[in-house]
Coordinates of C-alpha atoms in Angstrom, one line a residue:
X1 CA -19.0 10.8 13.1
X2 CA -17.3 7.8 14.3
X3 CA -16.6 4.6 12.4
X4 CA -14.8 1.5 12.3
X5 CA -11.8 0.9 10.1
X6 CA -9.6 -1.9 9.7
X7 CA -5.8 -1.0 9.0
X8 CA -2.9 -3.2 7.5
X9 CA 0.1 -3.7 9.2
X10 CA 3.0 -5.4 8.1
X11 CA 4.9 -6.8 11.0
X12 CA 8.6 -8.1 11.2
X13 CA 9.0 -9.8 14.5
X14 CA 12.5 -10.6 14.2
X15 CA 13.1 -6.9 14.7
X16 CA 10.1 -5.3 15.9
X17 CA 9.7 -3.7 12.7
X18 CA 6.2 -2.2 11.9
X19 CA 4.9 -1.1 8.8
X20 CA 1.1 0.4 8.8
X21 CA 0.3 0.0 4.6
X22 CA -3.7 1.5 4.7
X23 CA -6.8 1.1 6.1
X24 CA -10.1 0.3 4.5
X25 CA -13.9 0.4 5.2
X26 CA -14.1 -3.4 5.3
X27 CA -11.9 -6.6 6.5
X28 CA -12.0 -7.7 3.1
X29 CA -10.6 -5.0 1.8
X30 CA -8.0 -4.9 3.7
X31 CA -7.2 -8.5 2.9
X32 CA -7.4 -7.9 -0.8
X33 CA -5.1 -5.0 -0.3
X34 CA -2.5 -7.1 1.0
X35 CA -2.8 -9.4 -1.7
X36 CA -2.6 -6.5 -4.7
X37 CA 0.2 -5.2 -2.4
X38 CA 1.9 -9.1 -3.3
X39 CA 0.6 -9.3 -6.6
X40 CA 2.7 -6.1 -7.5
X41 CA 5.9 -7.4 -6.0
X42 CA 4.8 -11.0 -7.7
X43 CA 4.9 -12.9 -4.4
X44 CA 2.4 -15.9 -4.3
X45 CA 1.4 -17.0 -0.5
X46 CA -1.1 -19.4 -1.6
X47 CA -0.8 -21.7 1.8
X48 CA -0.8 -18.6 3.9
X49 CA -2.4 -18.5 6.9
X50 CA -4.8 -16.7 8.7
X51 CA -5.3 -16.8 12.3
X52 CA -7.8 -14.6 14.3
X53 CA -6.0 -13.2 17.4
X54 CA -7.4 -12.9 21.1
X55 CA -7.7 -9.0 20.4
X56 CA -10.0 -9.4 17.6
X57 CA -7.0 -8.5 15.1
X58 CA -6.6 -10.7 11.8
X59 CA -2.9 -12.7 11.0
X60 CA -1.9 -13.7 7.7
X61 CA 1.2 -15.8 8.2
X62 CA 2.6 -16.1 4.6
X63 CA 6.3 -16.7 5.0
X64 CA 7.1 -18.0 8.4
X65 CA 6.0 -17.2 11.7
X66 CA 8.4 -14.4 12.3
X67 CA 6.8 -12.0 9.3
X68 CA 2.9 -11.3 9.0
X69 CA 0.4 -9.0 7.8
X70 CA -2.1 -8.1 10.7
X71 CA -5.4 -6.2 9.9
X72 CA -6.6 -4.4 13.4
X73 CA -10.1 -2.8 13.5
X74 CA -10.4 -0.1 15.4
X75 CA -12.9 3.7 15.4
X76 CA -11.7 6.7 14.9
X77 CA -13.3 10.3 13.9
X78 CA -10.9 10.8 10.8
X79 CA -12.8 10.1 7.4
X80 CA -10.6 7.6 5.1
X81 CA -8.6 8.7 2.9
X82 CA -9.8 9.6 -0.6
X83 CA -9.6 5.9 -2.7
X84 CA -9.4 8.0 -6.1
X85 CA -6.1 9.6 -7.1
X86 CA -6.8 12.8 -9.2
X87 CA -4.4 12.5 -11.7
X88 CA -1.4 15.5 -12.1
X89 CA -1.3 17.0 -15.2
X90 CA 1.2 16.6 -18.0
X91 CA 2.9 19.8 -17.0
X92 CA 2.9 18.9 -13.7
X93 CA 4.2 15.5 -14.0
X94 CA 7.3 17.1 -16.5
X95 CA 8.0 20.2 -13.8
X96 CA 8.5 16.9 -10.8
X97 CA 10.5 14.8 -13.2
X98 CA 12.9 17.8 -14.1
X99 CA 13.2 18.8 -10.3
X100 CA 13.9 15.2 -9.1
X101 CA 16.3 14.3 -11.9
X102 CA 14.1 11.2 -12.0
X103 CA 15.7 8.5 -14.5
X104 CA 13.6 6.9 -17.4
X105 CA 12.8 3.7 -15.4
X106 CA 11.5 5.8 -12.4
X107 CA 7.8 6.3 -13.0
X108 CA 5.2 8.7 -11.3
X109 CA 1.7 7.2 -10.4
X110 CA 0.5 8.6 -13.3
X111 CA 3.0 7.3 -15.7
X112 CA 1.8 3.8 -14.8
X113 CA -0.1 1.3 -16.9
X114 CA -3.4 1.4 -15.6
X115 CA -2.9 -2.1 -14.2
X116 CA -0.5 -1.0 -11.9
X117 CA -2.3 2.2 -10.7
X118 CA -4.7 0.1 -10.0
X119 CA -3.2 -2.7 -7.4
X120 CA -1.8 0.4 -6.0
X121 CA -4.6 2.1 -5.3
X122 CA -5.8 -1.1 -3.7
X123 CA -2.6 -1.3 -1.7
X124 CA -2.6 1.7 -0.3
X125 CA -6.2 2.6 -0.6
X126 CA -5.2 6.5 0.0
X127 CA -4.7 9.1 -2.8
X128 CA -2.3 11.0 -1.2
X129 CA 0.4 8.3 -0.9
X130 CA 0.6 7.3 -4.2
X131 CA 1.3 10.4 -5.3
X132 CA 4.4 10.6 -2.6
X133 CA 6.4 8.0 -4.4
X134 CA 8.3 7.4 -7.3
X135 CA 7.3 3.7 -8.9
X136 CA 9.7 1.2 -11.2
X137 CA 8.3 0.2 -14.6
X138 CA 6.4 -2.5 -12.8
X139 CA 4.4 0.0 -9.9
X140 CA 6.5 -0.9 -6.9
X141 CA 7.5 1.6 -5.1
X142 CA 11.0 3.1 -5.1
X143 CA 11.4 6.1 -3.0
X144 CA 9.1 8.9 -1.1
X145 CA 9.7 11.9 -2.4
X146 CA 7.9 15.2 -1.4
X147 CA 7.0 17.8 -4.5
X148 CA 4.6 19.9 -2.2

């Protein structure tokens, strides 16, 4: 069945760099997944801008004009990814730190606070992400890693 989705992208225009971070069920969502995506890197972007495009597509100018977020709705066939991470179990979590050689400040999503588990899972709005990178004591992301 086909619905709409809006997806975040994070855009460096500079360089043509871009970054697609999730897509959610609502605009909203999307915006309030950029913002937890801020909070967890404690950037503040209280005089940002937003700026509806020709396309339809949202802007959020929040540092200058040559970096922005940009939320583009769009349909597509594909479900959205599961929003709730099932959790790995302590075994699990041990067996991926051993293999890794993961240092004591590199944390697995579910070695997080809760606090943090939770802006990411806003962030990224998709399960299987979080559980692809390795996180720093404060939930930002470090490094992908594959254990599968």
């Amino acid at each position: 069945m086909e619905q709409t989705v809006y997806t975040n992208y994070w855009q460096n225009r500079l360089t043509g760099v871009k970054k697609k971070h999730g897509s959610y069920a609502t605009e909203e969502e999307a915006i309030n997944g950029i913002k937890a995506w801020w909070e967890l890197h404690n950037e503040y972007y209280p005089h940002a801008e937003y700026k509806r495009t020709n396309s339809g597509a949202l802007e959020i100018i929040y540092n200058d004009d040559n970096y922005i977020y940009r939320i583009e709705k769009r349909k597509t066939e594909n479900p959205l990814p599961k929003a709730k991470a099932k959790p790995r179990n302590k075994n699990e979590v041990t067996s991926i730190r051993e293999k890794y050689g993961f240092h004591d400040e590199a944390l697995l999503y579910e070695e997080l606070a809760e606090p943090y588990r939770d802006r990411l899972m806003l962030a990224m709005n998709d399960s299987k992400k979080l559980h692809q990178y390795v996180f720093d004591l404060e939930g930002r992301p470090i490094k992908k890693f594959n254990d599968r």
